[in-house]
Every structure is written in structure tokens, then in C-alpha cells.
CSV table of C-alpha atoms in Angstrom, one decimal:
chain,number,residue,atom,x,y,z
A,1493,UNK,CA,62.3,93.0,192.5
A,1494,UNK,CA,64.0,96.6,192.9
A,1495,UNK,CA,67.7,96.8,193.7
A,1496,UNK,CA,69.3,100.2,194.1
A,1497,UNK,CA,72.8,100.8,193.9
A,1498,UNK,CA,73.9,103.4,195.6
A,1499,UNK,CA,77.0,105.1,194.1
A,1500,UNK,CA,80.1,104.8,196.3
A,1501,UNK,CA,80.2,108.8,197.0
A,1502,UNK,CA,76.8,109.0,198.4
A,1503,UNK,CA,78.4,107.3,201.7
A,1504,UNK,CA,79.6,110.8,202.6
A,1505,UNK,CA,77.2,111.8,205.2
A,1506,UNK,CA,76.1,115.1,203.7
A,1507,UNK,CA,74.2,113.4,201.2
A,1508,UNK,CA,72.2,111.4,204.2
A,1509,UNK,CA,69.1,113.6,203.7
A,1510,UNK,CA,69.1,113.0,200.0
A,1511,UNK,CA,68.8,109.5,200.7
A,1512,UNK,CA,66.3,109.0,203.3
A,1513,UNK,CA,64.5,111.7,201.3
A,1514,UNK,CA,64.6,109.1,197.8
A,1515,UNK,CA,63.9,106.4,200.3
A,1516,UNK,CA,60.8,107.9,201.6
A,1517,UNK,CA,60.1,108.8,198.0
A,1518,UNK,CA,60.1,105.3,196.7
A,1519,UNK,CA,58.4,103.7,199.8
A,1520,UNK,CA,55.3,106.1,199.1
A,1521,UNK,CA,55.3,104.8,195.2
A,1522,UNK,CA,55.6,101.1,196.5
A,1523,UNK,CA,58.5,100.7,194.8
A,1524,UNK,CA,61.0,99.9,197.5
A,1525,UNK,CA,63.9,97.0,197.2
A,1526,UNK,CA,67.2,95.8,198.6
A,1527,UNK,CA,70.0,98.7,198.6
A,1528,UNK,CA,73.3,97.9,197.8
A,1529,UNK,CA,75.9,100.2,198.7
A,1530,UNK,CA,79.2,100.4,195.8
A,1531,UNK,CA,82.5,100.5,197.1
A,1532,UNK,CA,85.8,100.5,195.2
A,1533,UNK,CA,85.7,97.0,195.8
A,1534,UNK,CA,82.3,96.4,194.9
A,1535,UNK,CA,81.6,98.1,191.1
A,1536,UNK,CA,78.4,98.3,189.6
A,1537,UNK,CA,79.4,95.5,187.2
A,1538,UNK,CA,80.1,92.9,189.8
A,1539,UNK,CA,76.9,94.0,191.9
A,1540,UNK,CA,74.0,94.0,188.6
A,1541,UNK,CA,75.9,90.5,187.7
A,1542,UNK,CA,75.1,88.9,191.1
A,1543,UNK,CA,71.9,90.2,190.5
A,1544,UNK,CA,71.4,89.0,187.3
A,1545,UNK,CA,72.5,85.0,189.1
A,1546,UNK,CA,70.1,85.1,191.7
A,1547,UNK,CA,67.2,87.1,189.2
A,1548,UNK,CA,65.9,86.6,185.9
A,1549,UNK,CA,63.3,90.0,185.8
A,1550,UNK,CA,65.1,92.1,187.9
A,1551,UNK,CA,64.8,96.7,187.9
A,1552,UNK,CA,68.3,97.6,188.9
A,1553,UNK,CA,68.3,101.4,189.5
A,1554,UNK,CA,71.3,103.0,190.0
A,1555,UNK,CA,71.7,106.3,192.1
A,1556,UNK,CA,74.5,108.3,191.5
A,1557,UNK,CA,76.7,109.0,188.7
A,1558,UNK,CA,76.0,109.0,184.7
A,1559,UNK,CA,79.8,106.4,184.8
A,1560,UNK,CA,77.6,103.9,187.5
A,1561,UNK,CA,75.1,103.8,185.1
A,1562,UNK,CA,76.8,102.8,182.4
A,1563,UNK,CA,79.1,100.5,183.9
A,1564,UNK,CA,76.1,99.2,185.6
A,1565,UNK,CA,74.4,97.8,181.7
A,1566,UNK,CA,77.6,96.9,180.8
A,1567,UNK,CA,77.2,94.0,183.3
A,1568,UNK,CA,74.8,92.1,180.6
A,1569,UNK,CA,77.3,91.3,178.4
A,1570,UNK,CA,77.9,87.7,180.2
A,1571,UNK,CA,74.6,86.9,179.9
A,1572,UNK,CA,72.4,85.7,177.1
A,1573,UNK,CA,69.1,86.1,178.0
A,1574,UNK,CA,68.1,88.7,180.4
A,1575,UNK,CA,64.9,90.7,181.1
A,1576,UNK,CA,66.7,93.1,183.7
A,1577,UNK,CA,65.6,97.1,183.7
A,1578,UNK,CA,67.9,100.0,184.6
A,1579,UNK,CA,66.6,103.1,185.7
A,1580,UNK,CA,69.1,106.1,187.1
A,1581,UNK,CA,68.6,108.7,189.4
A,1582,UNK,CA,71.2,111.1,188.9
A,1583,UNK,CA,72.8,112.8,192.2
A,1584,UNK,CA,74.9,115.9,192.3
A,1585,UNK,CA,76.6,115.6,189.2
A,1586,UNK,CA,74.7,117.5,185.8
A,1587,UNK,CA,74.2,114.3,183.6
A,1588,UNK,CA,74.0,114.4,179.4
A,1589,UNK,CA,72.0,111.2,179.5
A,1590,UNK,CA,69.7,112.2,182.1
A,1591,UNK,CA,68.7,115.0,180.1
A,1592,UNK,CA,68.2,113.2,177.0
A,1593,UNK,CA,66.2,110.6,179.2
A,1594,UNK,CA,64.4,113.5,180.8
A,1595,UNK,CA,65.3,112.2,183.8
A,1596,UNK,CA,65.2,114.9,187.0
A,1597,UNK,CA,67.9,115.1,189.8
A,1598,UNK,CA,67.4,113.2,192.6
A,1599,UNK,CA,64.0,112.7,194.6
A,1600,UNK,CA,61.7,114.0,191.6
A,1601,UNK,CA,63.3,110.9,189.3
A,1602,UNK,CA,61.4,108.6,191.6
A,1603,UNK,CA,58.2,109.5,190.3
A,1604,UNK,CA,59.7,108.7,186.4
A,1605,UNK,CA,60.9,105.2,187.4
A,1606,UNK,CA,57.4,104.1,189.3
A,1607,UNK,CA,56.2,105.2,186.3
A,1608,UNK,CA,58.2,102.3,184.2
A,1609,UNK,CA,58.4,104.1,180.7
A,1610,UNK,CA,60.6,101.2,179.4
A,1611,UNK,CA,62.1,101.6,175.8
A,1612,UNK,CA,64.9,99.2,174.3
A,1613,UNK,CA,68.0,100.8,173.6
A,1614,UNK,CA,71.1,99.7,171.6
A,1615,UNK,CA,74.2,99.1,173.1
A,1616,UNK,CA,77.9,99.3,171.6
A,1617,UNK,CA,80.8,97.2,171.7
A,1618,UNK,CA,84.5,97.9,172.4
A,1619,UNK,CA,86.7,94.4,172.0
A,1620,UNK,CA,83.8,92.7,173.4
A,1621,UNK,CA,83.0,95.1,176.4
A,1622,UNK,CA,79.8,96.8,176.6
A,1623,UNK,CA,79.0,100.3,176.3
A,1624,UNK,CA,75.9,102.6,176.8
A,1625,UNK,CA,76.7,106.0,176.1
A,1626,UNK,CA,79.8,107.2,174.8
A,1627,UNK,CA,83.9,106.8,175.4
A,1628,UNK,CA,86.6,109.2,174.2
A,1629,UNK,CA,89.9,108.1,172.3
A,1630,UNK,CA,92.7,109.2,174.8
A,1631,UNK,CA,94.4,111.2,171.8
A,1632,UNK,CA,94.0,112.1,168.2
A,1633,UNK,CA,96.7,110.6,166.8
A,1634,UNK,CA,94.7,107.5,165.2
A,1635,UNK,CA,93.0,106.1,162.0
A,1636,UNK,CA,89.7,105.0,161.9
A,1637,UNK,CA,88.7,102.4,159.2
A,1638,UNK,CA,85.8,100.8,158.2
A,1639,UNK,CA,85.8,97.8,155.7
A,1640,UNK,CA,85.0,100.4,152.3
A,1641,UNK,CA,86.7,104.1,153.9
A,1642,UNK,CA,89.1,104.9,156.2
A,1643,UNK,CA,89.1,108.6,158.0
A,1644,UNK,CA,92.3,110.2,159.4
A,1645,UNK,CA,91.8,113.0,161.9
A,1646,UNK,CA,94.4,116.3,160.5
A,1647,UNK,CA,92.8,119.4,163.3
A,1648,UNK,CA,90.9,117.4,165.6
A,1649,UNK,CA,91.0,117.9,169.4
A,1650,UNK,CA,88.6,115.3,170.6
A,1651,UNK,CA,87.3,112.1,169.3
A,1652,UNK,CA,84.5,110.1,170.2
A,1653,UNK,CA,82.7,107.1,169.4
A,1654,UNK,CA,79.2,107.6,170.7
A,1655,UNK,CA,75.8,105.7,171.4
A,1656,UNK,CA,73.6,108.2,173.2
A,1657,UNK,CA,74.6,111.1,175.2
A,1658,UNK,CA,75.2,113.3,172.1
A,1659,UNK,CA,73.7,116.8,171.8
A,1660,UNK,CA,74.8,119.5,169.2
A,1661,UNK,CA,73.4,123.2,169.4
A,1662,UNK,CA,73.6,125.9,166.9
A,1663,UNK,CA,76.4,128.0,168.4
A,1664,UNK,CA,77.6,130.0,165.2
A,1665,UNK,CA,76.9,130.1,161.7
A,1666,UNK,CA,79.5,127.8,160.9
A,1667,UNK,CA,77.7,125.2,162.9
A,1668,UNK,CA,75.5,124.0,159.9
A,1669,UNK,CA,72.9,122.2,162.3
A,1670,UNK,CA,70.6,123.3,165.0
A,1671,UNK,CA,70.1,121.0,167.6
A,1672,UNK,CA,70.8,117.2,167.4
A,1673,UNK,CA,70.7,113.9,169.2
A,1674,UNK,CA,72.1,110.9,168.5
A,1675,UNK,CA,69.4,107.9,168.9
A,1676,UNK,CA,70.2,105.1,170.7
A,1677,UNK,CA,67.8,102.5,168.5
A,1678,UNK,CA,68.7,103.6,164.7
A,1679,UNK,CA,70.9,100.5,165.3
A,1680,UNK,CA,74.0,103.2,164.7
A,1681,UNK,CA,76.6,104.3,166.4
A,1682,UNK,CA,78.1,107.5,165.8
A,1683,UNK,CA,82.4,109.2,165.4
A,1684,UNK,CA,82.1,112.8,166.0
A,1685,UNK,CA,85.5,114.9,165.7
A,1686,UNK,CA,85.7,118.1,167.6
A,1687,UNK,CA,87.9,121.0,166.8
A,1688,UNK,CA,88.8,123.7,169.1
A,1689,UNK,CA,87.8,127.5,168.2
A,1690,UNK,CA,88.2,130.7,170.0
A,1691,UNK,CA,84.8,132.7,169.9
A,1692,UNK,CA,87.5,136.1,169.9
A,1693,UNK,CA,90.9,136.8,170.3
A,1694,UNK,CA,91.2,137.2,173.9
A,1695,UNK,CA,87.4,134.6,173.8
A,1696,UNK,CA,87.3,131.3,175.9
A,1697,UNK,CA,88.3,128.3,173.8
A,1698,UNK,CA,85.5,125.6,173.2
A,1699,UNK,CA,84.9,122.5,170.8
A,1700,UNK,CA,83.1,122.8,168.0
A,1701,UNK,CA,81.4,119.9,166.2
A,1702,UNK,CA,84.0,119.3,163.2
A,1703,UNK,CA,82.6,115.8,161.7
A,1704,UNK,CA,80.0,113.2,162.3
A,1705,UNK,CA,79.9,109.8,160.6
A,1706,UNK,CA,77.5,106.5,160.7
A,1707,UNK,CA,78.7,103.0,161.4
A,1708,UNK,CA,78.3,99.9,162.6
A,1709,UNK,CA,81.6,98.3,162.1
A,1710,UNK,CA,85.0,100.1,163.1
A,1711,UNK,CA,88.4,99.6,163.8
A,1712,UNK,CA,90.8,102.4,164.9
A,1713,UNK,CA,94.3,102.2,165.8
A,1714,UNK,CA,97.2,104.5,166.5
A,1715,UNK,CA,98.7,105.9,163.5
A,1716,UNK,CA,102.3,105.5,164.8
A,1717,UNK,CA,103.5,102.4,165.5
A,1718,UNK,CA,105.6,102.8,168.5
A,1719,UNK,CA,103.0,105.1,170.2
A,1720,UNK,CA,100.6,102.2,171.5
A,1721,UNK,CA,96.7,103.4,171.7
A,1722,UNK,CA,95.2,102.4,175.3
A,1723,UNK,CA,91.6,103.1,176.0
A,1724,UNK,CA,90.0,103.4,179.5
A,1725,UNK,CA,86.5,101.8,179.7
A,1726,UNK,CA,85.1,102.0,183.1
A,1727,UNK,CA,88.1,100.0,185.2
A,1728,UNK,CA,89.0,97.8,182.1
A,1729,UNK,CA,92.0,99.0,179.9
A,1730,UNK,CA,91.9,98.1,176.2
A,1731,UNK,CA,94.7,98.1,174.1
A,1732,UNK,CA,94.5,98.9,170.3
A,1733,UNK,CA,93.4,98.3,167.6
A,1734,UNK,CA,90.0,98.7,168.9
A,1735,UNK,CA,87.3,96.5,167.4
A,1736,UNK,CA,83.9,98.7,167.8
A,1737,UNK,CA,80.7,97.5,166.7
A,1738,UNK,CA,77.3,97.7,167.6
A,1739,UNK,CA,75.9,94.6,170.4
A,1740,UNK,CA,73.7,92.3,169.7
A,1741,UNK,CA,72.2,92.4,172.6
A,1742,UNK,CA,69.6,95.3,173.5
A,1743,UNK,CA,69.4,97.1,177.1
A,1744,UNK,CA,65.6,98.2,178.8
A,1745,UNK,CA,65.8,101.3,180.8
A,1746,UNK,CA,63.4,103.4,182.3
A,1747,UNK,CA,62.7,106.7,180.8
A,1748,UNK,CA,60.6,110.0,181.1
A,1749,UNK,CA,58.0,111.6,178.8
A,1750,UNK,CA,59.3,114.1,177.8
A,1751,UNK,CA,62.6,112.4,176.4
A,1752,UNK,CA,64.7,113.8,173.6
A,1753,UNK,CA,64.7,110.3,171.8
A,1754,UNK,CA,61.8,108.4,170.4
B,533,UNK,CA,70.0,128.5,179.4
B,534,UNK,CA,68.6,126.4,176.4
B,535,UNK,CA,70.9,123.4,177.5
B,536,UNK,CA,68.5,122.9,180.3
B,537,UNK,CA,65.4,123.5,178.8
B,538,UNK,CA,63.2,120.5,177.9
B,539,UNK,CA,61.2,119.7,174.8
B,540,UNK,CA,63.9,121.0,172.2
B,541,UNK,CA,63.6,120.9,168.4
B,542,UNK,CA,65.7,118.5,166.7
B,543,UNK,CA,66.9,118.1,163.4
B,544,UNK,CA,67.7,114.7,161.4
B,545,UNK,CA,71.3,114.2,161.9
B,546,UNK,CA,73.3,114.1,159.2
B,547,UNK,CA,77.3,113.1,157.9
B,548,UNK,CA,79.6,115.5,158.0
B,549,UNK,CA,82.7,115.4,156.7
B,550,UNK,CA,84.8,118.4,158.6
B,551,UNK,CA,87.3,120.3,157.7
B,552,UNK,CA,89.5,118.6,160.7
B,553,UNK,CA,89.8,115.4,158.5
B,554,UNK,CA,90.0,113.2,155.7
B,555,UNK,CA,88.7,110.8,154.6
B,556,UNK,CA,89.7,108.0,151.9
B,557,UNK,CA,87.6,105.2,150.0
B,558,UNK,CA,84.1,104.4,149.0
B,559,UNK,CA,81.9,106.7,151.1
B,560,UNK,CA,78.3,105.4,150.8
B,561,UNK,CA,75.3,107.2,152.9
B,562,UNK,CA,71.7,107.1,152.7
B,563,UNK,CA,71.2,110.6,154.3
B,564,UNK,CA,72.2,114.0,153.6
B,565,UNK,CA,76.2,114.8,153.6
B,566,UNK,CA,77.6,117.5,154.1
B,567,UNK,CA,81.8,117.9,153.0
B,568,UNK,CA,84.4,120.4,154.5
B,569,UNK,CA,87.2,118.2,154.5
B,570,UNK,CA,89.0,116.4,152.3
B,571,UNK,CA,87.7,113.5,150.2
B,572,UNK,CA,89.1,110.6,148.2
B,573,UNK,CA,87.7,107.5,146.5
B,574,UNK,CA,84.2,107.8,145.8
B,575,UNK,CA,81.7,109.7,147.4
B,576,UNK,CA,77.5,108.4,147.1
B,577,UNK,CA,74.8,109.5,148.5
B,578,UNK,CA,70.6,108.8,148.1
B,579,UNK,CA,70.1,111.7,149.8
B,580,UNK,CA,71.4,115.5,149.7
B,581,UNK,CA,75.1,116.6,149.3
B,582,UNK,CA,76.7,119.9,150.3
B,583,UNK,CA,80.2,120.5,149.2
B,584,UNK,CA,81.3,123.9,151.1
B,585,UNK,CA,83.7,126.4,150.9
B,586,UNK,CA,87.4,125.0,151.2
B,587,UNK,CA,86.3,121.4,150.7
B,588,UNK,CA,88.5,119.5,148.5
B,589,UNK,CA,86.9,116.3,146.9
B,590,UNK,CA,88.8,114.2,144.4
B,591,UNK,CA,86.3,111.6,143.7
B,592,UNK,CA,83.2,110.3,141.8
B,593,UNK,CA,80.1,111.6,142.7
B,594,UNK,CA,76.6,110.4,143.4
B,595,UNK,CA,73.8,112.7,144.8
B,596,UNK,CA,70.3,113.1,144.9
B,597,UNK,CA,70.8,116.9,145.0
B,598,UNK,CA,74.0,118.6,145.4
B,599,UNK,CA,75.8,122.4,146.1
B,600,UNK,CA,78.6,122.5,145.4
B,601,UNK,CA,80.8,125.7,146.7
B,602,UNK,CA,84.0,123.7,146.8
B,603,UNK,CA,86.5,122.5,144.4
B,604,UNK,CA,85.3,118.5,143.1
B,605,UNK,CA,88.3,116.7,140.8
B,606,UNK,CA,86.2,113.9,139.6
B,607,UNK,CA,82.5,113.0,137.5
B,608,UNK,CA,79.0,114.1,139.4
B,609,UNK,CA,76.3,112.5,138.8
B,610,UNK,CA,72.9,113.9,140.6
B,611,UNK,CA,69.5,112.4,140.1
B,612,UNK,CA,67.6,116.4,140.3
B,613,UNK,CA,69.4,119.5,140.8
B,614,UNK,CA,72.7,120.7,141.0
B,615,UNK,CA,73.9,124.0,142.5
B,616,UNK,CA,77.1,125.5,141.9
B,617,UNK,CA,77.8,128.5,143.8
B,618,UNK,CA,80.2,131.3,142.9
B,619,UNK,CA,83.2,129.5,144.4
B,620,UNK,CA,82.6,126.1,143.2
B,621,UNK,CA,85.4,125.2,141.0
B,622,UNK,CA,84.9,121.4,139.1
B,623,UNK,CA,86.9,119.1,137.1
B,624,UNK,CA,85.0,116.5,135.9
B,625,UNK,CA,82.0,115.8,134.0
B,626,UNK,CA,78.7,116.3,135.3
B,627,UNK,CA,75.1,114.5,134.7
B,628,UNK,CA,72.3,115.9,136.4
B,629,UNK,CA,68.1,116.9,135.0
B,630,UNK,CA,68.7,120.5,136.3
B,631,UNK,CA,71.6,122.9,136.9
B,632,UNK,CA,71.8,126.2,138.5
B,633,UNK,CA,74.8,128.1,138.0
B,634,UNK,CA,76.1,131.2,139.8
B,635,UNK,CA,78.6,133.7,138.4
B,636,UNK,CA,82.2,132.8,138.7
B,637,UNK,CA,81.6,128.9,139.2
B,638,UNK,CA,83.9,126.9,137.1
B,639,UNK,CA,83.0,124.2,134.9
B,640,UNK,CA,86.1,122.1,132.9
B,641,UNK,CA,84.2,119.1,131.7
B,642,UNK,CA,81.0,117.9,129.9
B,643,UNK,CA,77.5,118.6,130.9
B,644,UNK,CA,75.0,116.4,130.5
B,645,UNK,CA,71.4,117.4,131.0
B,646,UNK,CA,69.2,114.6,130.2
B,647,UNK,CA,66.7,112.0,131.6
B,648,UNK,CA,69.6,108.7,132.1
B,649,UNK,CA,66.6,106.4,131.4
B,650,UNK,CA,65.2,107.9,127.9
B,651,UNK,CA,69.3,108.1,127.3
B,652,UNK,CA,69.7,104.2,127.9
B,653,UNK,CA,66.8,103.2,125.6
B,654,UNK,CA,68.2,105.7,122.7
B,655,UNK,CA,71.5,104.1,123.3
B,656,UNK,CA,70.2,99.9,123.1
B,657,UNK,CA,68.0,101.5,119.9
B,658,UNK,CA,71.6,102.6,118.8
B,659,UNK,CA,72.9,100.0,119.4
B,660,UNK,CA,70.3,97.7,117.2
B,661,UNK,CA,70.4,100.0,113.9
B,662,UNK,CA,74.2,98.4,114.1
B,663,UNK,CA,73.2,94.9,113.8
């Protein structure tokens, strides 16, 4: 059976006609199921994990936000077997994923999840919570280690530990590599450093691509010790050092043809 | 804008080692690395190795190919070819089958430019003519 979860901002009632217009959308497909509506009391979490009681094959599709989405596969993490589908339908906000999942905004991402392009996708681990995508260490001031190297970050204005939703382009010379996307299934999971740079002297700053390493196994923790390293993960706060690893367990989600990963 | 536009070309990703960090221990990829940082430990790779302008690496060396542009304090070893460009400054000796040198690179070790297996059976055959 379908369930959609409607992201809690789409209550607003200027977003009415995008919904009756993906409701229409989906009922012409024949691929209409129970709505559930998110609140701040009811995550995307709790909702795919009452599904997941009552379910065993469920499609869970999430309208709304890239954040929904992922916090909506993290739900799987309590459960050992599972044959549940995402698919998203990204709303109002531009989404990195979506792109990468060739996945269109709003009613024309219908037509991609009647379609049920399913590919198996890793999943990454943070002190035993779930991720899908990506999250970003709240400041710079930490050491990552694996069990043979250890990397300290000197000029770095952004860290992150990525799955998916990675996507370099060629903006200078200095940026050695083209165009490139992290894959979600070479059972990887990815550190990229960013460094700020000015493109002139009165230019727009932006972050540049500084480093990128492979791993499966990682710790990180602050490099003071009175400065304690806290990490937001959806609505879950997790407190260093930070245990990250790639999941056993695999998520199936719906994707387009024309998507940047294999 | 290209952002948007579907159907891009991609390239294999790669390590890199930037020049915003640094990184200690034994470093061991299968795919091409490139270094602009700073390095420490050891430092192996099957694949390709790219040592650029400004990066600092004090530490053995394995590579399938490497240029080298940057200052290495430490022994190479590359399976094929080794490029050392005009700024390349190393400290160390190096083993590789073919070297290109460009003018004002600086060498201060031993070179070795020979086939590792033929060199292991001369040295067991060596090593009989003893007994």
C-alpha cells in the first residue's frame, strides 16, 4: 500500500492547489494511498515506524522537504527485516538529492514514482542512528581518525561526512575535478573539507572543495577537551566522539531515469 | 545554469588530500590521490598519485604512477612512471621503470631504474654464489 506523508509546512493553505493537484495526479496513475499529515508532534520517524508495525511491503512517499526524507529512512533502523520503498516528491524547496535522483518538483515526480525505478542504496550510521544523505560537523575544531590515519582540519570552514547528496563542479583551475557525485552503493562513505575563497577582492566568498577521503569506519571528536562536540541529527542530539560507519542495512527508494548515480 | 541541467558528465572521484589539512599515519587507497596538504606516515596507492605545488609529504611512498611538483621527505617507489616537475624538490630514494625529469627538480637520494622482479631473482642468485 502507498502512504504519503505530507510535510508539516504543506498545511499552510497556499500550498492547497499543489496538493489536490498531486492528488489528482496520483489517483490518474492508480497509485493512491492513506495521507498522513506531519506535525511537530508527529515526525516522519514515528509515522514510517507505525507503518512499518502494521506493514511488511509498504511505499512510503514523502512530500515535502529533502530533511523529511531523510529522517523518514532513518525510521528502519529498529527494524530487521523490511521491504518498505521511499519515494520523495520534493515541494518548494530546491533539493541536492532530488537532482541527483532526477526527481522533478512537485506534480511531474508522480509520474517517476508510478513508475517504481527501485535501486538499493546504502545508508550511514552516526552512534547507531541512521543517515541517508549527508550531516555537517557543527564546527572545525575536531580530529577525525580511522583505525591506520588520523586527519586534522588546519583551513577548513565546513566539514562533512557524506552518503549521497554530493556534487562538485569545475569552478576554477584550482578545482582539479570536473563534475562529481558521490554514490550511494560503492559501500563508502565520504569526509569532504571545504575552504572558503574569494573569486576577487571585493568577490562573493564561497566554499571550495579542499579534501575528499574514503571510509567506512570513523571516529571524530573535538580536539579540545573542554569544548564538547554536539551534533544535530534530525531532532536527536549526539554527543562526541562520534562513531560513523557505514549500515548494514540497505534502503529501496524510488528513482528517475535519468539519475546522476548508477 | 549547469547546476540544473540534467545528464551531466562525471568523473571517478578521487582522494584528495587538501591543502586545509593534514593528515597522519598509514594512508592506503586503491584510486587515484591527489596531495596538497600535508602528509605523514606512509602514503600507498594502486592507483595514480599527484603531489602538487606546496604539498609537504614526509613519508614512504607507493604509487602506480606519480607527479610530483611538491616537496616528498621520504623513499618512492612507483610501479611505471614518475614525473617530477620543475618545483618538485625530494629527499629520498626513488625506485620506479621510468622517470621524467623537468629542469630545476631536485633529486638528493638514489635512483633506481630497474625491473623489482629481474632485481629479486639477481639478488636470491647472489645470494646462492655465497653458500
Amino acid at each position: 500500500m502507498y502512504y504519503y506523508l505530507y510535510d508539516s509546512f504543506l498545511i499552510e493553505k497556499k500550498y492547497q492547489k499543489l496538493i489536490n493537484e498531486i492528488e489528482t495526479r496520483v489517483a490518474e496513475l492508480g497509485i493512491s494511498g492513506r495521507v498522513i499529515r506531519l506535525t511537530l508532534l508527529k515526525t516522519a520517524e514515528e509515522a514510517v515506524e507505525s507503518i512499518l508495525k502494521r506493514e511488511a511491503n509498504p511505499t512510503v512517499i514523502v512530500v515535502g522537504k529533502e530533511e523529511t526524507f531523510n529522517q523518514a529512512i532513518s525510521a528502519i533502523r529498529n527494524f530487521k527485516e523490511n521491504n518498505c520503498v521511499f519515494g520523495f516528491i520534493p515541494v518548494k524547496f530546491f533539493s541536492e538529492i532530488a537532482t541527483i535522483l532526477d526527481l522533478p518538483m512537485g506534480v511531474e515526480s508522480c509520474d517517476v514514482i508510478s513508475q517504481r525505478r527501485i535501486i538499493e542504496v546504502d545508508l550511514g550510521q552516526v552512534n547507531g542512528f541512521l543517515f541517508f544523505s549527508y550531516f555537517d560537523l557543527p564546527t572545525n575544531k575536531v580530529f577525525l581518525k580511522t583505525e591506520n590515519w588520523k586527519v586534522f582540519p588546519v583551513k577548513c570552514s565546513k566539514i562533512r561526512v557524506s552518503n549521497l547528496a554530493f556534487r562538485w563542479q569545475k569552478k576554477s583551475e584550482e578545482d582539479y575535478q570536473k563534475e562529481m557525485v558521490s554514490s550511494p552503493q560503492d559501500s563508502l562513505l565520504e569526509i569532504i573539507t571545504l575552504k572558503e575563497k574569494r573569486d576577487s577582492f571585493f568577490g562573493k566568498k564561497r566554499h571550495c572543495l579542499d579534501s575528499l577521503f574514503f571510509f567506512k569506519h570513523i571516529w571524530i571528536n573535538s580536539l579540545k577537551k573542554d569544548q564538547e562536540l554536539c551534533l544535530q541529527l534530525g531532532k536527536k542530539t549526539l554527543k562526541a566522539p562520534l562513531e560513523v560507519s557505514l549500515a548494514s542495512k540497505k534502503a529501496k527508494i524510488i528513482v528517475g531515469r535519468d539519475r546522476l548515480i548508477e | 545554469m549547469i547546476m540544473f541541467e540534467k545528464k551531466m558528465e562525471t568523473e571517478k572521484v578521487e582522494t584528495i588530500i587538501g591543502s586545509g589539512v593534514k593528515l597522519e599515519g598509514t594512508f592506503v587507497a586503491s584510486g587515484n590521490v591527489i596531495v596538497r596538504g600535508e602528509v605523514q606516515g606512509s602514503l600507498e596507492t594502486k592507483g595514480d598519485l599527484r603531489v602538487e605545488q606546496g604539498a609537504l609529504v614526509v613519508a614512504e611512498v607507493k604509487a602506480g604512477n606519480a607527479y610530483i611538483a611538491g616537496v616528498v621527505k621520504g623513499n618512492i617507489s612507483v610501479n611505471e612512471k614518475l614525473s617530477l616537475d620543475k618545483q618538485a624538490k625530494i629527499e629520498g630514494d626513488i625506485r620506479c621503470k621510468s622517470l621524467l625529469v623537468e629542469e630545476g627538480a631536485e633529486i638528493n637520494g638514489r635512483c633506481t631504474m630497474s625491473d623489482s622482479k629481474k632485481e629479486e631473482v639477481f639478488e636470491e642468485e647472489e645470494g646462492e654464489e655465497e653458500e
